[in-house]
Amino acid sequence: THNTGGRGSRKSLFRPNGIFFDDLLGSEADADSEIILQNVESTIESDMLPALSGTKSFAIFAGTPYNKKDPAYRRIEDGSWFPVVFPKAERMDESITKTTFKGVWEDRHTYEKCKKDFIRAKRSADSGNPMPLRKLHQEYYLRISNDQDRLIPESFIQWFSRNDIAEDTWRYNWYITTDYTTTGSKGSNLSGAFLWAVDWSGNFFLVDMTLRKMELETQYNETFVLAGQTAGITRGVEVGIEIDGQQSLHIMALKERMIKRNAYFTIARQKGSSIGSEGIRSKLEGGSKHWRFRMTLPMWQNKKIFFANELYGTPDMNELLEEIKYCSYSSFNSTYDDGLDCISQIAMIDILYPARALDEPVKKVGMNHSRLNEKIWGKKREEISTAYDSYV
């Protein structure tokens, strides 16, 4: 197991020729723990493999994949180890019949038994408990994700053209959500900054984005680039920045660069925080990263989140779509989750929605606008047939 070591193991003057790794991760909780994953990787690459014979040796890794970060799946995906996969069957769903069923051990795992297990798990999922179906696909069919288990299915993802937003940028309020690295160098995590346009009805349009491994200075520069796109054509932009732990230093760093660049933006505040406060404390929201992302589910269900067509096919958007695809009801199963963190932040920022733009004259029903204006301005004003929205 990952709690033992084999470094220097030998018999007389000979080192072992082979090693078997079997279920190094004991549970899904282990697969979600960065510390345990690092320990397992260290055990494999630093302790066990170097302990093998230097002339002729082999290693066999047997295990059920939990997510894209676990040791077994990573080695299959990157091609560093030769994969041999033995699921119960090629696949199992409602459309599979006895004639289309392709099992690996049909004498041991018959079509009838596989179908029965699937129907039982599917009924649980239809009743609101997705866990049995997810475990069925994971344990028996070695799938870390499936369409039934996806938190955000493809049908929830909406697309739009940036040209439609560019025609009248003043109709929207603008925000940037971020997920910064604090390492100061290209570490194991990605950095993200998403530029959003928000309309009067609470629709969020992802206009531009960056999501990749970046140096500390580069990620700040990307934020200024995104903010600069709104300069002079909007009422300004607010930037959400997490301030848990050492991340509060990001605000200080950005303010220093605002003065040097003579380019300014507002630091967004958290929902429920006092006026004038800055930054987002994710831990105040409660729960895990996955829990916070689940809080955006109603927005997806109500088709309130849109992605720009122009971003489709870019490396940054491809990464975001993969993170969304491998997000299940119970966990993040993708290699990274930084893009999902950027989306989670829109539910934590104190968002102000713009007033609705009126393109048609307002029909006066009941209220005398001239008397209302007289009360406010202290003098009688001429009635108008068109109303314009304003911001205070």
PDB file of N, CA, C and O in Angstrom, residues 100-159:
ATOM      1  N   THR A 100     -27.126  -7.348 -28.795  1.00  0.00           N
ATOM      2  CA  THR A 100     -26.102  -6.295 -28.905  1.00  0.00           C
ATOM      3  C   THR A 100     -25.167  -6.277 -27.709  1.00  0.00           C
ATOM      4  O   THR A 100     -24.205  -5.517 -27.696  1.00  0.00           O
ATOM      5  N   PHE A 101     -25.434  -7.116 -26.705  1.00  0.00           N
ATOM      6  CA  PHE A 101     -24.606  -7.174 -25.501  1.00  0.00           C
ATOM      7  C   PHE A 101     -23.243  -7.781 -25.812  1.00  0.00           C
ATOM      8  O   PHE A 101     -23.146  -8.844 -26.425  1.00  0.00           O
ATOM      9  N   LYS A 102     -22.174  -7.064 -25.393  1.00  0.00           N
ATOM     10  CA  LYS A 102     -20.810  -7.565 -25.595  1.00  0.00           C
ATOM     11  C   LYS A 102     -20.112  -7.624 -24.244  1.00  0.00           C
ATOM     12  O   LYS A 102     -19.603  -6.623 -23.743  1.00  0.00           O
ATOM     13  N   GLY A 103     -20.115  -8.821 -23.654  1.00  0.00           N
ATOM     14  CA  GLY A 103     -19.513  -8.998 -22.346  1.00  0.00           C
ATOM     15  C   GLY A 103     -18.092  -9.509 -22.429  1.00  0.00           C
ATOM     16  O   GLY A 103     -17.690 -10.117 -23.421  1.00  0.00           O
ATOM     17  N   VAL A 104     -17.333  -9.250 -21.384  1.00  0.00           N
ATOM     18  CA  VAL A 104     -15.967  -9.754 -21.314  1.00  0.00           C
ATOM     19  C   VAL A 104     -15.957 -11.189 -20.806  1.00  0.00           C
ATOM     20  O   VAL A 104     -15.255 -12.045 -21.329  1.00  0.00           O
ATOM     21  N   TRP A 105     -16.786 -11.461 -19.774  1.00  0.00           N
ATOM     22  CA  TRP A 105     -16.923 -12.821 -19.242  1.00  0.00           C
ATOM     23  C   TRP A 105     -18.416 -13.173 -19.232  1.00  0.00           C
ATOM     24  O   TRP A 105     -19.071 -13.164 -18.191  1.00  0.00           O
ATOM     25  N   GLU A 106     -18.960 -13.448 -20.373  1.00  0.00           N
ATOM     26  CA  GLU A 106     -20.398 -13.681 -20.476  1.00  0.00           C
ATOM     27  C   GLU A 106     -20.830 -14.932 -19.729  1.00  0.00           C
ATOM     28  O   GLU A 106     -22.002 -15.062 -19.366  1.00  0.00           O
ATOM     29  N   ASP A 107     -19.903 -15.877 -19.496  1.00  0.00           N
ATOM     30  CA  ASP A 107     -20.284 -17.057 -18.735  1.00  0.00           C
ATOM     31  C   ASP A 107     -20.406 -16.736 -17.244  1.00  0.00           C
ATOM     32  O   ASP A 107     -21.177 -17.367 -16.518  1.00  0.00           O
ATOM     33  N   ARG A 108     -19.643 -15.740 -16.770  1.00  0.00           N
ATOM     34  CA  ARG A 108     -19.695 -15.340 -15.364  1.00  0.00           C
ATOM     35  C   ARG A 108     -20.643 -14.169 -15.142  1.00  0.00           C
ATOM     36  O   ARG A 108     -21.356 -14.116 -14.131  1.00  0.00           O
ATOM     37  N   HIS A 109     -20.630 -13.207 -16.066  1.00  0.00           N
ATOM     38  CA  HIS A 109     -21.489 -12.023 -15.948  1.00  0.00           C
ATOM     39  C   HIS A 109     -22.423 -12.001 -17.156  1.00  0.00           C
ATOM     40  O   HIS A 109     -22.107 -11.433 -18.206  1.00  0.00           O
ATOM     41  N   THR A 110     -23.556 -12.640 -17.001  1.00  0.00           N
ATOM     42  CA  THR A 110     -24.490 -12.804 -18.113  1.00  0.00           C
ATOM     43  C   THR A 110     -25.207 -11.499 -18.427  1.00  0.00           C
ATOM     44  O   THR A 110     -25.232 -10.560 -17.606  1.00  0.00           O
ATOM     45  N   TYR A 111     -25.819 -11.455 -19.596  1.00  0.00           N
ATOM     46  CA  TYR A 111     -26.595 -10.285 -19.993  1.00  0.00           C
ATOM     47  C   TYR A 111     -27.711 -10.041 -19.000  1.00  0.00           C
ATOM     48  O   TYR A 111     -27.963  -8.895 -18.594  1.00  0.00           O
ATOM     49  N   GLU A 112     -28.394 -11.096 -18.591  1.00  0.00           N
ATOM     50  CA  GLU A 112     -29.542 -10.948 -17.693  1.00  0.00           C
ATOM     51  C   GLU A 112     -29.127 -10.322 -16.363  1.00  0.00           C
ATOM     52  O   GLU A 112     -29.810  -9.429 -15.841  1.00  0.00           O
ATOM     53  N   LYS A 113     -27.994 -10.775 -15.814  1.00  0.00           N
ATOM     54  CA  LYS A 113     -27.553 -10.235 -14.528  1.00  0.00           C
ATOM     55  C   LYS A 113     -27.078  -8.786 -14.680  1.00  0.00           C
ATOM     56  O   LYS A 113     -27.390  -7.928 -13.837  1.00  0.00           O
ATOM     57  N   CYS A 114     -26.342  -8.494 -15.736  1.00  0.00           N
ATOM     58  CA  CYS A 114     -25.879  -7.119 -15.962  1.00  0.00           C
ATOM     59  C   CYS A 114     -27.054  -6.169 -16.169  1.00  0.00           C
ATOM     60  O   CYS A 114     -27.057  -5.038 -15.661  1.00  0.00           O
ATOM     61  N   LYS A 115     -28.047  -6.613 -16.902  1.00  0.00           N
ATOM     62  CA  LYS A 115     -29.230  -5.787 -17.154  1.00  0.00           C
ATOM     63  C   LYS A 115     -30.004  -5.550 -15.862  1.00  0.00           C
ATOM     64  O   LYS A 115     -30.484  -4.436 -15.597  1.00  0.00           O
ATOM     65  N   LYS A 116     -30.110  -6.577 -15.045  1.00  0.00           N
ATOM     66  CA  LYS A 116     -30.828  -6.457 -13.785  1.00  0.00           C
ATOM     67  C   LYS A 116     -30.150  -5.451 -12.866  1.00  0.00           C
ATOM     68  O   LYS A 116     -30.808  -4.601 -12.244  1.00  0.00           O
ATOM     69  N   ASP A 117     -28.811  -5.520 -12.775  1.00  0.00           N
ATOM     70  CA  ASP A 117     -28.073  -4.567 -11.948  1.00  0.00           C
ATOM     71  C   ASP A 117     -28.247  -3.141 -12.458  1.00  0.00           C
ATOM     72  O   ASP A 117     -28.383  -2.195 -11.670  1.00  0.00           O
ATOM     73  N   PHE A 118     -28.248  -2.997 -13.784  1.00  0.00           N
ATOM     74  CA  PHE A 118     -28.400  -1.663 -14.363  1.00  0.00           C
ATOM     75  C   PHE A 118     -29.786  -1.088 -14.073  1.00  0.00           C
ATOM     76  O   PHE A 118     -29.918   0.081 -13.697  1.00  0.00           O
ATOM     77  N   ILE A 119     -30.826  -1.890 -14.243  1.00  0.00           N
ATOM     78  CA  ILE A 119     -32.199  -1.415 -14.016  1.00  0.00           C
ATOM     79  C   ILE A 119     -32.377  -0.989 -12.561  1.00  0.00           C
ATOM     80  O   ILE A 119     -32.994   0.045 -12.269  1.00  0.00           O
ATOM     81  N   ARG A 120     -31.825  -1.768 -11.640  1.00  0.00           N
ATOM     82  CA  ARG A 120     -31.923  -1.418 -10.216  1.00  0.00           C
ATOM     83  C   ARG A 120     -31.244  -0.070  -9.939  1.00  0.00           C
ATOM     84  O   ARG A 120     -31.798   0.789  -9.250  1.00  0.00           O
ATOM     85  N   ALA A 121     -30.032   0.116 -10.481  1.00  0.00           N
ATOM     86  CA  ALA A 121     -29.306   1.368 -10.267  1.00  0.00           C
ATOM     87  C   ALA A 121     -30.005   2.534 -10.958  1.00  0.00           C
ATOM     88  O   ALA A 121     -30.050   3.644 -10.425  1.00  0.00           O
ATOM     89  N   LYS A 122     -30.560   2.279 -12.140  1.00  0.00           N
ATOM     90  CA  LYS A 122     -31.256   3.335 -12.888  1.00  0.00           C
ATOM     91  C   LYS A 122     -32.504   3.799 -12.141  1.00  0.00           C
ATOM     92  O   LYS A 122     -32.812   5.003 -12.116  1.00  0.00           O
ATOM     93  N   ARG A 123     -33.214   2.876 -11.526  1.00  0.00           N
ATOM     94  CA  ARG A 123     -34.407   3.256 -10.762  1.00  0.00           C
ATOM     95  C   ARG A 123     -34.031   4.139  -9.573  1.00  0.00           C
ATOM     96  O   ARG A 123     -34.746   5.081  -9.232  1.00  0.00           O
ATOM     97  N   SER A 124     -32.901   3.829  -8.956  1.00  0.00           N
ATOM     98  CA  SER A 124     -32.444   4.669  -7.846  1.00  0.00           C
ATOM     99  C   SER A 124     -32.108   6.069  -8.352  1.00  0.00           C
ATOM    100  O   SER A 124     -32.440   7.071  -7.703  1.00  0.00           O
ATOM    101  N   ALA A 125     -31.461   6.142  -9.515  1.00  0.00           N
ATOM    102  CA  ALA A 125     -31.118   7.447 -10.087  1.00  0.00           C
ATOM    103  C   ALA A 125     -32.371   8.235 -10.436  1.00  0.00           C
ATOM    104  O   ALA A 125     -32.446   9.445 -10.200  1.00  0.00           O
ATOM    105  N   ASP A 126     -33.367   7.569 -11.004  1.00  0.00           N
ATOM    106  CA  ASP A 126     -34.622   8.236 -11.363  1.00  0.00           C
ATOM    107  C   ASP A 126     -35.363   8.729 -10.125  1.00  0.00           C
ATOM    108  O   ASP A 126     -36.163   9.670 -10.203  1.00  0.00           O
ATOM    109  N   SER A 127     -35.098   8.093  -8.977  1.00  0.00           N
ATOM    110  CA  SER A 127     -35.749   8.491  -7.725  1.00  0.00           C
ATOM    111  C   SER A 127     -34.962   9.554  -6.974  1.00  0.00           C
ATOM    112  O   SER A 127     -35.337   9.937  -5.867  1.00  0.00           O
ATOM    113  N   GLY A 128     -33.849  10.008  -7.571  1.00  0.00           N
ATOM    114  CA  GLY A 128     -33.080  11.084  -6.963  1.00  0.00           C
ATOM    115  C   GLY A 128     -31.803  10.666  -6.290  1.00  0.00           C
ATOM    116  O   GLY A 128     -31.121  11.503  -5.680  1.00  0.00           O
ATOM    117  N   ASN A 129     -31.425   9.384  -6.394  1.00  0.00           N
ATOM    118  CA  ASN A 129     -30.179   8.910  -5.791  1.00  0.00           C
ATOM    119  C   ASN A 129     -29.251   8.400  -6.887  1.00  0.00           C
ATOM    120  O   ASN A 129     -29.342   7.243  -7.306  1.00  0.00           O
ATOM    121  N   PRO A 130     -28.326   9.239  -7.388  1.00  0.00           N
ATOM    122  CA  PRO A 130     -27.480   8.853  -8.519  1.00  0.00           C
ATOM    123  C   PRO A 130     -26.309   7.949  -8.141  1.00  0.00           C
ATOM    124  O   PRO A 130     -25.647   7.402  -9.012  1.00  0.00           O
ATOM    125  N   MET A 131     -26.045   7.782  -6.841  1.00  0.00           N
ATOM    126  CA  MET A 131     -24.842   7.067  -6.421  1.00  0.00           C
ATOM    127  C   MET A 131     -24.791   5.616  -6.908  1.00  0.00           C
ATOM    128  O   MET A 131     -23.742   5.171  -7.398  1.00  0.00           O
ATOM    129  N   PRO A 132     -25.853   4.800  -6.784  1.00  0.00           N
ATOM    130  CA  PRO A 132     -25.758   3.414  -7.261  1.00  0.00           C
ATOM    131  C   PRO A 132     -25.404   3.313  -8.742  1.00  0.00           C
ATOM    132  O   PRO A 132     -24.601   2.448  -9.131  1.00  0.00           O
ATOM    133  N   LEU A 133     -25.960   4.184  -9.576  1.00  0.00           N
ATOM    134  CA  LEU A 133     -25.658   4.134 -11.007  1.00  0.00           C
ATOM    135  C   LEU A 133     -24.209   4.548 -11.261  1.00  0.00           C
ATOM    136  O   LEU A 133     -23.522   3.956 -12.106  1.00  0.00           O
ATOM    137  N   ARG A 134     -23.750   5.542 -10.537  1.00  0.00           N
ATOM    138  CA  ARG A 134     -22.365   5.973 -10.708  1.00  0.00           C
ATOM    139  C   ARG A 134     -21.404   4.862 -10.295  1.00  0.00           C
ATOM    140  O   ARG A 134     -20.412   4.586 -10.981  1.00  0.00           O
ATOM    141  N   LYS A 135     -21.666   4.212  -9.158  1.00  0.00           N
ATOM    142  CA  LYS A 135     -20.804   3.123  -8.705  1.00  0.00           C
ATOM    143  C   LYS A 135     -20.856   1.932  -9.653  1.00  0.00           C
ATOM    144  O   LYS A 135     -19.845   1.238  -9.840  1.00  0.00           O
ATOM    145  N   LEU A 136     -22.009   1.697 -10.248  1.00  0.00           N
ATOM    146  CA  LEU A 136     -22.132   0.602 -11.215  1.00  0.00           C
ATOM    147  C   LEU A 136     -21.204   0.838 -12.401  1.00  0.00           C
ATOM    148  O   LEU A 136     -20.449  -0.060 -12.813  1.00  0.00           O
ATOM    149  N   HIS A 137     -21.261   2.047 -12.970  1.00  0.00           N
ATOM    150  CA  HIS A 137     -20.405   2.361 -14.114  1.00  0.00           C
ATOM    151  C   HIS A 137     -18.933   2.364 -13.710  1.00  0.00           C
ATOM    152  O   HIS A 137     -18.070   1.946 -14.488  1.00  0.00           O
ATOM    153  N   GLN A 138     -18.652   2.807 -12.497  1.00  0.00           N
ATOM    154  CA  GLN A 138     -17.260   2.915 -12.073  1.00  0.00           C
ATOM    155  C   GLN A 138     -16.660   1.562 -11.747  1.00  0.00           C
ATOM    156  O   GLN A 138     -15.562   1.215 -12.213  1.00  0.00           O
ATOM    157  N   GLU A 139     -17.354   0.756 -10.947  1.00  0.00           N
ATOM    158  CA  GLU A 139     -16.806  -0.514 -10.475  1.00  0.00           C
ATOM    159  C   GLU A 139     -16.889  -1.612 -11.520  1.00  0.00           C
ATOM    160  O   GLU A 139     -15.967  -2.427 -11.652  1.00  0.00           O
ATOM    161  N   TYR A 140     -17.986  -1.662 -12.270  1.00  0.00           N
ATOM    162  CA  TYR A 140     -18.200  -2.775 -13.191  1.00  0.00           C
ATOM    163  C   TYR A 140     -17.809  -2.465 -14.627  1.00  0.00           C
ATOM    164  O   TYR A 140     -17.385  -3.339 -15.372  1.00  0.00           O
ATOM    165  N   TYR A 141     -17.954  -1.184 -15.019  1.00  0.00           N
ATOM    166  CA  TYR A 141     -17.679  -0.832 -16.409  1.00  0.00           C
ATOM    167  C   TYR A 141     -16.485   0.115 -16.543  1.00  0.00           C
ATOM    168  O   TYR A 141     -16.168   0.555 -17.644  1.00  0.00           O
ATOM    169  N   LEU A 142     -15.843   0.426 -15.400  1.00  0.00           N
ATOM    170  CA  LEU A 142     -14.595   1.204 -15.356  1.00  0.00           C
ATOM    171  C   LEU A 142     -14.724   2.551 -16.057  1.00  0.00           C
ATOM    172  O   LEU A 142     -13.817   3.018 -16.744  1.00  0.00           O
ATOM    173  N   ARG A 143     -15.879   3.186 -15.861  1.00  0.00           N
ATOM    174  CA  ARG A 143     -16.128   4.513 -16.417  1.00  0.00           C
ATOM    175  C   ARG A 143     -16.106   5.522 -15.282  1.00  0.00           C
ATOM    176  O   ARG A 143     -16.829   5.364 -14.296  1.00  0.00           O
ATOM    177  N   ILE A 144     -15.265   6.557 -15.410  1.00  0.00           N
ATOM    178  CA  ILE A 144     -15.223   7.565 -14.355  1.00  0.00           C
ATOM    179  C   ILE A 144     -16.336   8.590 -14.523  1.00  0.00           C
ATOM    180  O   ILE A 144     -16.580   9.394 -13.623  1.00  0.00           O
ATOM    181  N   SER A 145     -17.009   8.577 -15.663  1.00  0.00           N
ATOM    182  CA  SER A 145     -18.100   9.516 -15.889  1.00  0.00           C
ATOM    183  C   SER A 145     -19.035   8.941 -16.932  1.00  0.00           C
ATOM    184  O   SER A 145     -18.633   8.156 -17.786  1.00  0.00           O
ATOM    185  N   ASN A 146     -20.299   9.321 -16.855  1.00  0.00           N
ATOM    186  CA  ASN A 146     -21.275   8.921 -17.855  1.00  0.00           C
ATOM    187  C   ASN A 146     -22.336   9.998 -17.953  1.00  0.00           C
ATOM    188  O   ASN A 146     -22.452  10.855 -17.080  1.00  0.00           O
ATOM    189  N   ASP A 147     -23.095   9.963 -19.024  1.00  0.00           N
ATOM    190  CA  ASP A 147     -24.076  11.024 -19.269  1.00  0.00           C
ATOM    191  C   ASP A 147     -25.105  11.121 -18.149  1.00  0.00           C
ATOM    192  O   ASP A 147     -25.547  12.212 -17.790  1.00  0.00           O
ATOM    193  N   GLN A 148     -25.511   9.974 -17.590  1.00  0.00           N
ATOM    194  CA  GLN A 148     -26.520   9.992 -16.532  1.00  0.00           C
ATOM    195  C   GLN A 148     -25.983  10.607 -15.249  1.00  0.00           C
ATOM    196  O   GLN A 148     -26.735  11.139 -14.441  1.00  0.00           O
ATOM    197  N   ASP A 149     -24.672  10.550 -15.067  1.00  0.00           N
ATOM    198  CA  ASP A 149     -24.052  11.008 -13.830  1.00  0.00           C
ATOM    199  C   ASP A 149     -23.600  12.462 -13.900  1.00  0.00           C
ATOM    200  O   ASP A 149     -23.230  13.047 -12.881  1.00  0.00           O
ATOM    201  N   ARG A 150     -23.616  13.071 -15.071  1.00  0.00           N
ATOM    202  CA  ARG A 150     -23.124  14.435 -15.222  1.00  0.00           C
ATOM    203  C   ARG A 150     -24.003  15.427 -14.476  1.00  0.00           C
ATOM    204  O   ARG A 150     -25.227  15.410 -14.604  1.00  0.00           O
ATOM    205  N   LEU A 151     -23.378  16.297 -13.707  1.00  0.00           N
ATOM    206  CA  LEU A 151     -24.125  17.340 -13.019  1.00  0.00           C
ATOM    207  C   LEU A 151     -24.665  18.347 -14.027  1.00  0.00           C
ATOM    208  O   LEU A 151     -25.800  18.811 -13.914  1.00  0.00           O
ATOM    209  N   ILE A 152     -23.835  18.703 -15.020  1.00  0.00           N
ATOM    210  CA  ILE A 152     -24.224  19.664 -16.049  1.00  0.00           C
ATOM    211  C   ILE A 152     -24.231  18.947 -17.401  1.00  0.00           C
ATOM    212  O   ILE A 152     -23.176  18.805 -18.038  1.00  0.00           O
ATOM    213  N   PRO A 153     -25.375  18.464 -17.863  1.00  0.00           N
ATOM    214  CA  PRO A 153     -25.424  17.801 -19.177  1.00  0.00           C
ATOM    215  C   PRO A 153     -25.246  18.804 -20.315  1.00  0.00           C
ATOM    216  O   PRO A 153     -25.343  20.023 -20.113  1.00  0.00           O
ATOM    217  N   GLU A 154     -24.987  18.291 -21.498  1.00  0.00           N
ATOM    218  CA  GLU A 154     -24.766  19.157 -22.662  1.00  0.00           C
ATOM    219  C   GLU A 154     -25.935  20.086 -22.913  1.00  0.00           C
ATOM    220  O   GLU A 154     -25.766  21.218 -23.375  1.00  0.00           O
ATOM    221  N   SER A 155     -27.155  19.618 -22.623  1.00  0.00           N
ATOM    222  CA  SER A 155     -28.351  20.425 -22.907  1.00  0.00           C
ATOM    223  C   SER A 155     -28.414  21.694 -22.065  1.00  0.00           C
ATOM    224  O   SER A 155     -29.160  22.621 -22.392  1.00  0.00           O
ATOM    225  N   PHE A 156     -27.656  21.757 -20.973  1.00  0.00           N
ATOM    226  CA  PHE A 156     -27.660  22.947 -20.123  1.00  0.00           C
ATOM    227  C   PHE A 156     -26.699  24.021 -20.623  1.00  0.00           C
ATOM    228  O   PHE A 156     -26.758  25.165 -20.177  1.00  0.00           O
ATOM    229  N   ILE A 157     -25.789  23.673 -21.522  1.00  0.00           N
ATOM    230  CA  ILE A 157     -24.774  24.609 -21.988  1.00  0.00           C
ATOM    231  C   ILE A 157     -25.323  25.420 -23.163  1.00  0.00           C
ATOM    232  O   ILE A 157     -25.697  24.860 -24.189  1.00  0.00           O
ATOM    233  N   GLN A 158     -25.385  26.732 -22.999  1.00  0.00           N
ATOM    234  CA  GLN A 158     -25.925  27.630 -24.016  1.00  0.00           C
ATOM    235  C   GLN A 158     -24.780  28.406 -24.674  1.00  0.00           C
ATOM    236  O   GLN A 158     -23.769  28.710 -24.042  1.00  0.00           O
ATOM    237  N   TRP A 159     -24.970  28.775 -25.939  1.00  0.00           N
ATOM    238  CA  TRP A 159     -23.952  29.501 -26.689  1.00  0.00           C
ATOM    239  C   TRP A 159     -24.539  30.789 -27.258  1.00  0.00           C
ATOM    240  O   TRP A 159     -25.742  30.877 -27.518  1.00  0.00           O
TER     241      TRP A 159
END
